[in-house]
Amino acid sequence: MTKKLLIATTLLSFFFNTTQAFCVYNYFSTNISINVYVPTPSPSSSFTKTINYGEKECCHFSDRSCNPIGDINAILAFMFNFNHAGVRSEDYKYYAKCDAGGAITFRGTSVEDFQVLCYQVGSSTPVDAFGGPI
């Protein structure tokens, strides 16, 4: 009984910790990596990650280096560009928006043909998160 309770508690803890963070997922169908930057008042502590093909990066919504407001429903701007075939595109060429407790997914077949979706807190239905070029 104690072992079952421990397993259930661990699974619930994992689920709640995951849903309390924003995550950026790279679901491109080719070997494209994504450079993501979430600006904060202190640029030296901003969320700055390179997310390789098939990987993800997350940050808890209350971490002020990722979310300057610390609110799970705060709307964050995600600046991004791509690395493909060893070439990095221009500095943070595009932006997307999503809430601090949500998830952003990048999907596509090339850097010219991609989609950015936001899964908002409490929703399993994505919305278009692509804001356009900077």
PDB file of C-alpha atoms in Angstrom:
ATOM      1  CA  MET A   1       0.000   0.000   0.000  1.00  0.00           C
ATOM      2  CA  THR A   2       2.799   2.438   0.911  1.00  0.00           C
ATOM      3  CA  LYS A   3       4.602   1.696  -2.360  1.00  0.00           C
ATOM      4  CA  LYS A   4       1.426   2.416  -4.391  1.00  0.00           C
ATOM      5  CA  LEU A   5       0.880   5.663  -2.507  1.00  0.00           C
ATOM      6  CA  LEU A   6       4.488   6.724  -3.140  1.00  0.00           C
ATOM      7  CA  ILE A   7       4.163   5.997  -6.872  1.00  0.00           C
ATOM      8  CA  ALA A   8       0.841   7.873  -7.102  1.00  0.00           C
ATOM      9  CA  THR A   9       2.287  10.858  -5.220  1.00  0.00           C
ATOM     10  CA  THR A  10       5.347  10.935  -7.473  1.00  0.00           C
ATOM     11  CA  LEU A  11       3.212  10.848 -10.628  1.00  0.00           C
ATOM     12  CA  LEU A  12       0.915  13.602  -9.359  1.00  0.00           C
ATOM     13  CA  SER A  13       3.898  15.695  -8.330  1.00  0.00           C
ATOM     14  CA  PHE A  14       5.440  15.310 -11.789  1.00  0.00           C
ATOM     15  CA  PHE A  15       2.164  16.245 -13.487  1.00  0.00           C
ATOM     16  CA  PHE A  16       1.617  19.362 -11.391  1.00  0.00           C
ATOM     17  CA  ASN A  17       5.234  20.515 -11.678  1.00  0.00           C
ATOM     18  CA  THR A  18       5.121  20.132 -15.455  1.00  0.00           C
ATOM     19  CA  THR A  19       1.874  22.046 -15.816  1.00  0.00           C
ATOM     20  CA  GLN A  20       3.165  24.880 -13.644  1.00  0.00           C
ATOM     21  CA  ALA A  21       5.965  25.695 -16.067  1.00  0.00           C
ATOM     22  CA  PHE A  22       5.996  26.978 -19.591  1.00  0.00           C
ATOM     23  CA  CYS A  23       7.729  24.658 -22.003  1.00  0.00           C
ATOM     24  CA  VAL A  24       8.946  25.176 -25.548  1.00  0.00           C
ATOM     25  CA  TYR A  25       8.898  22.038 -27.717  1.00  0.00           C
ATOM     26  CA  ASN A  26      10.756  21.502 -30.987  1.00  0.00           C
ATOM     27  CA  TYR A  27       8.606  19.171 -33.103  1.00  0.00           C
ATOM     28  CA  PHE A  28      10.147  20.046 -36.474  1.00  0.00           C
ATOM     29  CA  SER A  29      10.252  17.059 -38.814  1.00  0.00           C
ATOM     30  CA  THR A  30      13.833  17.895 -39.828  1.00  0.00           C
ATOM     31  CA  ASN A  31      17.018  18.726 -37.962  1.00  0.00           C
ATOM     32  CA  ILE A  32      16.261  22.372 -37.145  1.00  0.00           C
ATOM     33  CA  SER A  33      17.114  23.916 -33.785  1.00  0.00           C
ATOM     34  CA  ILE A  34      15.320  26.942 -32.337  1.00  0.00           C
ATOM     35  CA  ASN A  35      16.944  29.817 -30.457  1.00  0.00           C
ATOM     36  CA  VAL A  36      14.415  31.231 -27.984  1.00  0.00           C
ATOM     37  CA  TYR A  37      14.699  34.369 -25.880  1.00  0.00           C
ATOM     38  CA  VAL A  38      12.104  35.691 -23.405  1.00  0.00           C
ATOM     39  CA  PRO A  39      13.021  39.287 -22.572  1.00  0.00           C
ATOM     40  CA  THR A  40      12.965  40.390 -18.939  1.00  0.00           C
ATOM     41  CA  PRO A  41      14.039  43.664 -17.275  1.00  0.00           C
ATOM     42  CA  SER A  42      17.414  42.047 -16.534  1.00  0.00           C
ATOM     43  CA  PRO A  43      18.765  40.753 -19.871  1.00  0.00           C
ATOM     44  CA  SER A  44      21.516  38.800 -18.112  1.00  0.00           C
ATOM     45  CA  SER A  45      18.932  36.570 -16.403  1.00  0.00           C
ATOM     46  CA  SER A  46      16.448  36.170 -19.270  1.00  0.00           C
ATOM     47  CA  PHE A  47      15.336  32.774 -20.590  1.00  0.00           C
ATOM     48  CA  THR A  48      17.735  32.152 -23.469  1.00  0.00           C
ATOM     49  CA  LYS A  49      17.847  28.614 -24.853  1.00  0.00           C
ATOM     50  CA  THR A  50      18.718  26.670 -27.965  1.00  0.00           C
ATOM     51  CA  ILE A  51      16.224  23.846 -28.360  1.00  0.00           C
ATOM     52  CA  ASN A  52      17.481  21.067 -30.559  1.00  0.00           C
ATOM     53  CA  TYR A  53      15.369  18.913 -32.845  1.00  0.00           C
ATOM     54  CA  GLY A  54      13.028  16.699 -30.764  1.00  0.00           C
ATOM     55  CA  GLU A  55      13.838  18.407 -27.444  1.00  0.00           C
ATOM     56  CA  LYS A  56      12.159  20.845 -25.054  1.00  0.00           C
ATOM     57  CA  GLU A  57      13.125  23.494 -22.497  1.00  0.00           C
ATOM     58  CA  CYS A  58      10.946  24.574 -19.577  1.00  0.00           C
ATOM     59  CA  CYS A  59      10.886  27.230 -16.883  1.00  0.00           C
ATOM     60  CA  HIS A  60       8.576  27.525 -13.882  1.00  0.00           C
ATOM     61  CA  PHE A  61       6.113  30.392 -14.287  1.00  0.00           C
ATOM     62  CA  SER A  62       7.199  31.934 -10.967  1.00  0.00           C
ATOM     63  CA  ASP A  63      10.889  32.087 -11.941  1.00  0.00           C
ATOM     64  CA  ARG A  64      11.486  35.802 -12.492  1.00  0.00           C
ATOM     65  CA  SER A  65      14.351  35.096 -14.900  1.00  0.00           C
ATOM     66  CA  CYS A  66      11.726  33.635 -17.268  1.00  0.00           C
ATOM     67  CA  ASN A  67       8.605  35.552 -16.316  1.00  0.00           C
ATOM     68  CA  PRO A  68       9.155  39.051 -14.901  1.00  0.00           C
ATOM     69  CA  ILE A  69       5.583  39.176 -13.520  1.00  0.00           C
ATOM     70  CA  GLY A  70       5.587  35.737 -11.866  1.00  0.00           C
ATOM     71  CA  ASP A  71       1.919  35.156 -12.760  1.00  0.00           C
ATOM     72  CA  ILE A  72       0.878  31.867 -14.401  1.00  0.00           C
ATOM     73  CA  ASN A  73      -1.521  33.748 -16.714  1.00  0.00           C
ATOM     74  CA  ALA A  74       0.940  36.465 -17.765  1.00  0.00           C
ATOM     75  CA  ILE A  75       1.368  36.671 -21.542  1.00  0.00           C
ATOM     76  CA  LEU A  76       5.007  36.289 -22.524  1.00  0.00           C
ATOM     77  CA  ALA A  77       6.714  37.248 -25.770  1.00  0.00           C
ATOM     78  CA  PHE A  78       9.027  34.556 -27.118  1.00  0.00           C
ATOM     79  CA  MET A  79      11.600  35.914 -29.583  1.00  0.00           C
ATOM     80  CA  PHE A  80      13.064  33.235 -31.825  1.00  0.00           C
ATOM     81  CA  ASN A  81      15.099  32.278 -34.855  1.00  0.00           C
ATOM     82  CA  PHE A  82      16.426  29.038 -36.313  1.00  0.00           C
ATOM     83  CA  ASN A  83      19.615  27.074 -36.858  1.00  0.00           C
ATOM     84  CA  HIS A  84      19.540  24.865 -39.919  1.00  0.00           C
ATOM     85  CA  ALA A  85      22.338  23.170 -41.861  1.00  0.00           C
ATOM     86  CA  GLY A  86      24.883  24.892 -39.608  1.00  0.00           C
ATOM     87  CA  VAL A  87      23.561  28.377 -40.400  1.00  0.00           C
ATOM     88  CA  ARG A  88      21.841  30.599 -37.863  1.00  0.00           C
ATOM     89  CA  SER A  89      19.195  32.966 -39.159  1.00  0.00           C
ATOM     90  CA  GLU A  90      19.196  36.653 -38.246  1.00  0.00           C
ATOM     91  CA  ASP A  91      19.090  37.712 -34.598  1.00  0.00           C
ATOM     92  CA  TYR A  92      15.675  36.908 -33.153  1.00  0.00           C
ATOM     93  CA  LYS A  93      13.769  37.379 -36.356  1.00  0.00           C
ATOM     94  CA  TYR A  94      10.264  36.398 -35.145  1.00  0.00           C
ATOM     95  CA  TYR A  95       8.086  36.430 -32.044  1.00  0.00           C
ATOM     96  CA  ALA A  96       5.269  34.378 -30.577  1.00  0.00           C
ATOM     97  CA  LYS A  97       2.996  34.861 -27.559  1.00  0.00           C
ATOM     98  CA  CYS A  98       1.803  32.396 -24.937  1.00  0.00           C
ATOM     99  CA  ASP A  99       0.875  32.444 -21.269  1.00  0.00           C
ATOM    100  CA  ALA A 100       3.532  31.714 -18.635  1.00  0.00           C
ATOM    101  CA  GLY A 101       1.918  28.437 -17.597  1.00  0.00           C
ATOM    102  CA  GLY A 102       1.365  27.184 -21.128  1.00  0.00           C
ATOM    103  CA  ALA A 103       3.366  25.389 -23.763  1.00  0.00           C
ATOM    104  CA  ILE A 104       4.625  26.460 -27.169  1.00  0.00           C
ATOM    105  CA  THR A 105       5.182  23.946 -29.928  1.00  0.00           C
ATOM    106  CA  PHE A 106       7.117  24.500 -33.126  1.00  0.00           C
ATOM    107  CA  ARG A 107       6.159  22.231 -36.035  1.00  0.00           C
ATOM    108  CA  GLY A 108       7.055  22.205 -39.683  1.00  0.00           C
ATOM    109  CA  THR A 109       9.251  20.900 -42.436  1.00  0.00           C
ATOM    110  CA  SER A 110      11.539  23.911 -42.979  1.00  0.00           C
ATOM    111  CA  VAL A 111      12.344  27.391 -41.689  1.00  0.00           C
ATOM    112  CA  GLU A 112      10.055  28.768 -44.416  1.00  0.00           C
ATOM    113  CA  ASP A 113       7.182  26.406 -43.598  1.00  0.00           C
ATOM    114  CA  PHE A 114       6.500  26.275 -39.863  1.00  0.00           C
ATOM    115  CA  GLN A 115       3.719  26.703 -37.322  1.00  0.00           C
ATOM    116  CA  VAL A 116       3.893  27.966 -33.738  1.00  0.00           C
ATOM    117  CA  LEU A 117       1.080  26.911 -31.400  1.00  0.00           C
ATOM    118  CA  CYS A 118       0.313  27.866 -27.800  1.00  0.00           C
ATOM    119  CA  TYR A 119      -1.416  25.489 -25.419  1.00  0.00           C
ATOM    120  CA  GLN A 120      -2.839  27.831 -22.782  1.00  0.00           C
ATOM    121  CA  VAL A 121      -3.204  26.981 -19.103  1.00  0.00           C
ATOM    122  CA  GLY A 122      -6.030  24.475 -18.628  1.00  0.00           C
ATOM    123  CA  SER A 123      -6.674  23.966 -22.337  1.00  0.00           C
ATOM    124  CA  SER A 124      -5.847  21.055 -24.617  1.00  0.00           C
ATOM    125  CA  THR A 125      -6.824  23.036 -27.717  1.00  0.00           C
ATOM    126  CA  PRO A 126      -3.937  25.029 -29.215  1.00  0.00           C
ATOM    127  CA  VAL A 127      -4.164  28.566 -30.532  1.00  0.00           C
ATOM    128  CA  ASP A 128      -1.950  30.167 -33.149  1.00  0.00           C
ATOM    129  CA  ALA A 129       0.886  31.842 -31.245  1.00  0.00           C
ATOM    130  CA  PHE A 130       2.881  33.236 -34.159  1.00  0.00           C
ATOM    131  CA  GLY A 131       3.142  37.004 -33.878  1.00  0.00           C
ATOM    132  CA  GLY A 132       5.158  37.579 -37.049  1.00  0.00           C
ATOM    133  CA  PRO A 133       8.515  39.115 -37.843  1.00  0.00           C
ATOM    134  CA  ILE A 134      10.148  41.536 -35.433  1.00  0.00           C
TER     135      ILE A 134
END
